[in-house]
Amino acid sequence: MQTYEYIKQPKLEATIYKDDYNRRIRVDEFRGNPGGLLEYVMHEAESYRLDKVIVKAKAKQVSWFMERGFILEGGVNGYFNGDRAFFLSRFLTDDRRNSSYWRKEDEILLAVQQLDRQELVGDRTISVATEEYAEKLADLYREVFMLYPVPLHDPDYVKESMKNGTIFVYIEQDGRIVSAASAEISSTYKNAELTDCATRPSHRKGGYMKHLLRRLEDELINQNIFCAYTIARALSFGMNAAFHQLGYTYGGRLANNCIIFDKMEDMNLWERDLSQT
């Protein structure tokens, strides 16, 4: 079960995401007493047997959490209406803390960062999806991902995401969607996470994803959203290369962050200030 909840207590307000599937609890923002917040999330983590606690903190909140065992895993500039968000984590088991692929992921990152930035050449017919395309999108995600942090294989979930403001863009051939990506927009903090990037194995190496991401950026700029970021599989050379070549900056790595593809994986943060494009 994955649920958002807004808690309001004396001296504390917070938006919290509880995620049983990925065994984590995440604080997306809070105001007030950090001690009360920590007490609450640790109780919830113990009650639901979660083993990672994540806090998206503002600069003045970072030292308080680090003094209490949280580690800084990365950050996104411009996340909070232009201010930086710091991603702080506490791991509640050794298995959740330890990554089996960290060295390999370092090698992938360094190789990616040697690539030249890239200007896109040519055109692609890219459309913004409406709810009528939810089944076709779900079909794409069922083929590409054995496991995924959210139930994108369910067309009802895709429709609900669209109703909540998520933009899906896609490329279609012969009546099937062959590649797609989305932007989850926070109207409160004026940021967007570029996510749900998928291309059918039969259409890989076509360069589709970079064009989809550029189209999403155009849609975001039209809505005055200038902070774009993504959380990409650290083991995926192709996805990390795509964001680097499009001008995104590496912002850190989240250890054992979510279940995706075929296992629990580390995820890289990438960010871009769209107002500078």
Short mmCIF file of C-alpha atoms in Angstrom, two decimals:
data_model
loop_
_atom_site.label_atom_id
_atom_site.label_comp_id
_atom_site.label_asym_id
_atom_site.label_seq_id
_atom_site.Cartn_x
_atom_site.Cartn_y
_atom_site.Cartn_z
CA MET A 1 0.00 0.00 0.00
CA GLN A 2 1.23 3.48 -0.90
CA THR A 3 -0.46 6.47 0.71
CA TYR A 4 0.08 10.19 1.21
CA GLU A 5 -1.05 11.72 4.46
CA TYR A 6 -0.96 15.21 5.86
CA ILE A 7 -0.43 15.30 9.60
CA LYS A 8 -1.18 18.31 11.76
CA GLN A 9 -0.23 18.22 15.41
CA PRO A 10 0.63 20.86 17.99
CA LYS A 11 3.88 22.47 16.74
CA LEU A 12 4.09 20.22 13.66
CA GLU A 13 2.70 19.94 10.12
CA ALA A 14 4.05 17.46 7.56
CA THR A 15 3.31 15.70 4.30
CA ILE A 16 4.31 12.04 4.54
CA TYR A 17 4.41 9.25 1.98
CA LYS A 18 4.10 5.72 3.39
CA ASP A 19 5.20 3.00 0.99
CA ASP A 20 4.80 -0.59 2.18
CA TYR A 21 5.79 -2.03 -1.22
CA ASN A 22 9.23 -0.36 -1.17
CA ARG A 23 9.49 -0.63 2.65
CA ARG A 24 10.11 3.08 3.18
CA ILE A 25 8.55 6.19 4.64
CA ARG A 26 9.32 9.60 3.14
CA VAL A 27 8.77 13.11 4.49
CA ASP A 28 8.18 15.36 1.50
CA GLU A 29 8.04 18.56 3.55
CA PHE A 30 7.43 19.67 7.11
CA ARG A 31 7.16 22.71 9.31
CA GLY A 32 7.60 22.91 13.02
CA ASN A 33 9.21 20.65 15.60
CA PRO A 34 11.60 18.07 14.05
CA GLY A 35 11.62 16.02 17.26
CA GLY A 36 7.91 15.37 17.00
CA LEU A 37 8.30 14.48 13.33
CA LEU A 38 11.09 12.01 13.99
CA GLU A 39 9.13 10.35 16.79
CA TYR A 40 6.15 9.93 14.49
CA VAL A 41 8.00 8.52 11.46
CA MET A 42 10.09 6.12 13.55
CA HIS A 43 6.92 4.79 15.19
CA GLU A 44 5.32 4.32 11.78
CA ALA A 45 8.43 2.63 10.40
CA GLU A 46 8.47 0.17 13.29
CA SER A 47 4.72 -0.49 13.08
CA TYR A 48 4.81 -1.23 9.33
CA ARG A 49 8.23 -2.93 9.34
CA LEU A 50 9.79 -0.35 7.04
CA ASP A 51 13.56 -0.13 6.81
CA LYS A 52 14.32 3.25 5.22
CA VAL A 53 13.28 6.71 6.39
CA ILE A 54 13.76 9.62 3.96
CA VAL A 55 13.41 13.32 4.73
CA LYS A 56 13.47 16.04 2.07
CA ALA A 57 14.90 18.82 4.19
CA LYS A 58 15.59 22.52 3.78
CA ALA A 59 19.07 23.87 4.49
CA LYS A 60 18.35 24.98 8.07
CA GLN A 61 16.96 21.50 8.93
CA VAL A 62 19.91 19.40 7.68
CA SER A 63 22.25 19.50 10.68
CA TRP A 64 19.50 18.51 13.12
CA PHE A 65 18.84 15.26 11.27
CA MET A 66 22.50 14.47 10.62
CA GLU A 67 23.17 14.77 14.33
CA ARG A 68 20.58 12.01 14.80
CA GLY A 69 22.01 9.44 12.44
CA PHE A 70 20.68 10.55 9.07
CA ILE A 71 23.09 10.70 6.14
CA LEU A 72 22.99 13.12 3.23
CA GLU A 73 22.43 11.15 0.02
CA GLY A 74 21.88 13.99 -2.43
CA GLY A 75 19.87 17.06 -3.28
CA VAL A 76 17.90 18.99 -5.88
CA ASN A 77 18.41 22.71 -6.44
CA GLY A 78 15.23 24.69 -6.86
CA TYR A 79 13.00 21.95 -5.42
CA PHE A 80 11.26 24.12 -2.82
CA ASN A 81 10.11 27.08 -4.93
CA GLY A 82 13.71 27.80 -5.89
CA ASP A 83 15.39 26.57 -2.70
CA ARG A 84 17.45 23.39 -2.50
CA ALA A 85 16.04 20.14 -1.09
CA PHE A 86 18.46 17.87 0.76
CA PHE A 87 17.65 14.15 0.67
CA LEU A 88 18.49 12.71 4.10
CA SER A 89 18.10 9.04 4.96
CA ARG A 90 18.26 6.73 7.95
CA PHE A 91 18.59 3.00 7.31
CA LEU A 92 17.01 0.68 9.85
CA THR A 93 18.69 -2.56 8.72
CA ASP A 94 22.18 -3.40 7.48
CA ASP A 95 20.78 -5.00 4.35
CA ARG A 96 18.97 -1.81 3.37
CA ARG A 97 22.11 0.28 3.92
CA ASN A 98 24.57 -1.92 2.02
CA SER A 99 24.62 -1.86 -1.78
CA SER A 100 26.03 -4.75 -3.80
CA TYR A 101 26.55 -2.62 -6.91
CA TRP A 102 28.01 0.68 -5.66
CA ARG A 103 31.41 0.32 -7.34
CA LYS A 104 29.84 -0.70 -10.65
CA GLU A 105 27.47 2.26 -10.41
CA ASP A 106 30.44 4.59 -9.82
CA GLU A 107 32.05 3.24 -13.00
CA ILE A 108 28.83 3.79 -14.96
CA LEU A 109 28.51 7.35 -13.64
CA LEU A 110 32.10 8.24 -14.53
CA ALA A 111 31.69 6.79 -18.03
CA VAL A 112 28.45 8.72 -18.51
CA GLN A 113 30.07 11.99 -17.44
CA GLN A 114 32.74 11.59 -20.13
CA LEU A 115 30.07 11.83 -22.84
CA ASP A 116 29.59 15.10 -24.69
CA ARG A 117 26.42 17.09 -24.21
CA GLN A 118 24.07 16.57 -27.12
CA GLU A 119 21.87 18.71 -29.32
CA LEU A 120 18.91 16.79 -30.65
CA VAL A 121 18.72 16.39 -34.42
CA GLY A 122 15.62 15.38 -36.33
CA ASP A 123 12.01 15.28 -35.32
CA ARG A 124 9.78 12.77 -33.63
CA THR A 125 6.00 12.65 -33.61
CA ILE A 126 5.32 13.00 -29.90
CA SER A 127 1.87 13.33 -28.34
CA VAL A 128 0.55 14.19 -24.91
CA ALA A 129 -1.55 11.29 -23.64
CA THR A 130 -5.18 11.61 -22.62
CA GLU A 131 -7.02 9.15 -20.40
CA GLU A 132 -8.07 7.16 -23.49
CA TYR A 133 -4.44 6.09 -23.83
CA ALA A 134 -4.15 4.65 -20.30
CA GLU A 135 -4.51 1.04 -21.46
CA LYS A 136 -1.87 1.47 -24.17
CA LEU A 137 0.52 3.03 -21.65
CA ALA A 138 -0.12 0.24 -19.16
CA ASP A 139 0.61 -2.30 -21.89
CA LEU A 140 3.99 -0.65 -22.54
CA TYR A 141 4.92 -0.67 -18.85
CA ARG A 142 3.85 -4.29 -18.43
CA GLU A 143 6.32 -5.31 -21.15
CA VAL A 144 9.24 -3.15 -20.03
CA PHE A 145 9.17 -3.53 -16.24
CA MET A 146 8.91 -6.79 -14.36
CA LEU A 147 8.78 -4.72 -11.15
CA TYR A 148 8.11 -1.02 -10.64
CA PRO A 149 7.75 1.25 -7.58
CA VAL A 150 4.16 2.16 -8.51
CA PRO A 151 1.45 0.11 -10.32
CA LEU A 152 1.84 1.54 -13.82
CA HIS A 153 0.67 -1.78 -15.28
CA ASP A 154 -2.82 -0.80 -14.09
CA PRO A 155 -4.62 1.60 -16.49
CA ASP A 156 -6.78 2.90 -13.64
CA TYR A 157 -3.63 4.02 -11.83
CA VAL A 158 -2.41 5.76 -15.00
CA LYS A 159 -5.75 7.56 -15.33
CA GLU A 160 -5.65 8.64 -11.70
CA SER A 161 -2.13 9.99 -12.17
CA MET A 162 -3.32 12.06 -15.13
CA LYS A 163 -6.21 13.45 -13.09
CA ASN A 164 -3.68 14.50 -10.44
CA GLY A 165 -1.71 16.49 -13.00
CA THR A 166 0.92 14.06 -14.26
CA ILE A 167 1.78 14.59 -17.94
CA PHE A 168 2.47 11.51 -20.08
CA VAL A 169 4.06 11.88 -23.52
CA TYR A 170 4.49 9.03 -25.97
CA ILE A 171 5.61 7.86 -29.40
CA GLU A 172 3.26 5.50 -31.23
CA GLN A 173 3.93 3.16 -34.14
CA ASP A 174 1.44 0.86 -35.84
CA GLY A 175 -1.16 1.52 -33.16
CA ARG A 176 1.13 0.66 -30.19
CA ILE A 177 2.99 2.99 -27.87
CA VAL A 178 6.67 2.14 -28.25
CA SER A 179 8.15 4.71 -25.86
CA ALA A 180 6.80 7.01 -23.13
CA ALA A 181 7.77 9.19 -20.20
CA SER A 182 5.97 11.37 -17.67
CA ALA A 183 6.34 14.44 -15.48
CA GLU A 184 4.86 14.45 -11.97
CA ILE A 185 4.25 18.10 -11.15
CA SER A 186 4.20 19.66 -7.70
CA SER A 187 2.08 22.78 -8.08
CA THR A 188 2.89 23.68 -4.46
CA TYR A 189 6.65 23.79 -4.87
CA LYS A 190 6.87 24.38 -8.63
CA ASN A 191 8.98 21.34 -9.45
CA ALA A 192 8.51 18.25 -11.58
CA GLU A 193 9.96 14.75 -11.46
CA LEU A 194 10.62 13.25 -14.89
CA THR A 195 9.86 9.59 -14.53
CA ASP A 196 8.16 6.46 -15.95
CA CYS A 197 10.68 6.37 -18.83
CA ALA A 198 10.20 3.23 -20.90
CA THR A 199 10.94 1.99 -24.42
CA ARG A 200 9.99 -1.43 -25.75
CA PRO A 201 13.03 -3.69 -26.25
CA SER A 202 12.20 -3.91 -29.96
CA HIS A 203 12.67 -0.13 -30.32
CA ARG A 204 15.76 0.52 -28.21
CA LYS A 205 18.68 2.56 -29.59
CA GLY A 206 16.30 4.76 -31.55
CA GLY A 207 17.00 7.83 -29.42
CA TYR A 208 13.33 8.17 -28.54
CA MET A 209 13.78 8.96 -24.87
CA LYS A 210 15.77 12.17 -25.29
CA HIS A 211 13.07 13.57 -27.58
CA LEU A 212 10.35 12.61 -25.09
CA LEU A 213 12.20 14.30 -22.25
CA ARG A 214 12.67 17.48 -24.30
CA ARG A 215 8.93 17.51 -25.04
CA LEU A 216 8.19 17.17 -21.32
CA GLU A 217 10.51 20.10 -20.62
CA ASP A 218 8.58 22.23 -23.12
CA GLU A 219 5.31 21.32 -21.41
CA LEU A 220 6.77 22.23 -18.00
CA ILE A 221 8.13 25.57 -19.18
CA ASN A 222 4.68 26.41 -20.54
CA GLN A 223 3.34 25.81 -17.03
CA ASN A 224 6.10 27.92 -15.41
CA ILE A 225 7.75 24.88 -13.84
CA PHE A 226 11.52 25.41 -13.95
CA CYS A 227 12.93 22.81 -11.54
CA ALA A 228 13.09 19.45 -13.34
CA TYR A 229 14.68 16.41 -11.74
CA THR A 230 14.71 12.66 -12.06
CA ILE A 231 15.61 9.60 -10.01
CA ALA A 232 17.22 7.14 -12.47
CA ARG A 233 18.38 3.56 -11.99
CA ALA A 234 22.07 3.82 -11.11
CA LEU A 235 22.75 0.58 -13.04
CA SER A 236 21.26 1.93 -16.28
CA PHE A 237 23.97 3.42 -18.49
CA GLY A 238 21.40 4.49 -21.09
CA MET A 239 19.08 6.45 -18.80
CA ASN A 240 21.92 8.21 -16.96
CA ALA A 241 23.56 9.03 -20.29
CA ALA A 242 20.32 10.49 -21.62
CA PHE A 243 19.97 12.94 -18.73
CA HIS A 244 23.65 13.89 -18.74
CA GLN A 245 23.64 14.54 -22.48
CA LEU A 246 20.50 16.68 -22.15
CA GLY A 247 22.28 18.98 -19.69
CA TYR A 248 21.21 17.56 -16.34
CA THR A 249 23.57 17.69 -13.36
CA TYR A 250 24.24 14.70 -11.11
CA GLY A 251 22.96 15.31 -7.57
CA GLY A 252 23.77 12.16 -5.58
CA ARG A 253 22.76 8.52 -5.20
CA LEU A 254 19.96 7.06 -3.07
CA ALA A 255 20.98 3.64 -1.76
CA ASN A 256 18.45 0.80 -2.04
CA ASN A 257 15.77 3.34 -2.73
CA CYS A 258 13.03 1.34 -4.44
CA ILE A 259 12.07 -1.90 -6.16
CA ILE A 260 12.41 -1.46 -9.92
CA PHE A 261 13.15 -3.62 -12.95
CA ASP A 262 13.92 -6.85 -11.05
CA LYS A 263 15.12 -5.94 -7.52
CA MET A 264 15.70 -3.25 -4.91
CA GLU A 265 18.01 -0.72 -6.59
CA ASP A 266 20.13 2.36 -6.00
CA MET A 267 18.91 5.47 -7.80
CA ASN A 268 20.80 8.51 -9.13
CA LEU A 269 19.50 12.05 -8.82
CA TRP A 270 19.77 14.35 -11.84
CA GLU A 271 18.46 17.93 -12.04
CA ARG A 272 18.12 20.84 -14.47
CA ASP A 273 17.08 24.48 -14.16
CA LEU A 274 14.70 24.91 -17.08
CA SER A 275 14.76 28.69 -16.73
CA GLN A 276 18.34 28.59 -18.07
CA THR A 277 17.49 26.72 -21.29
#
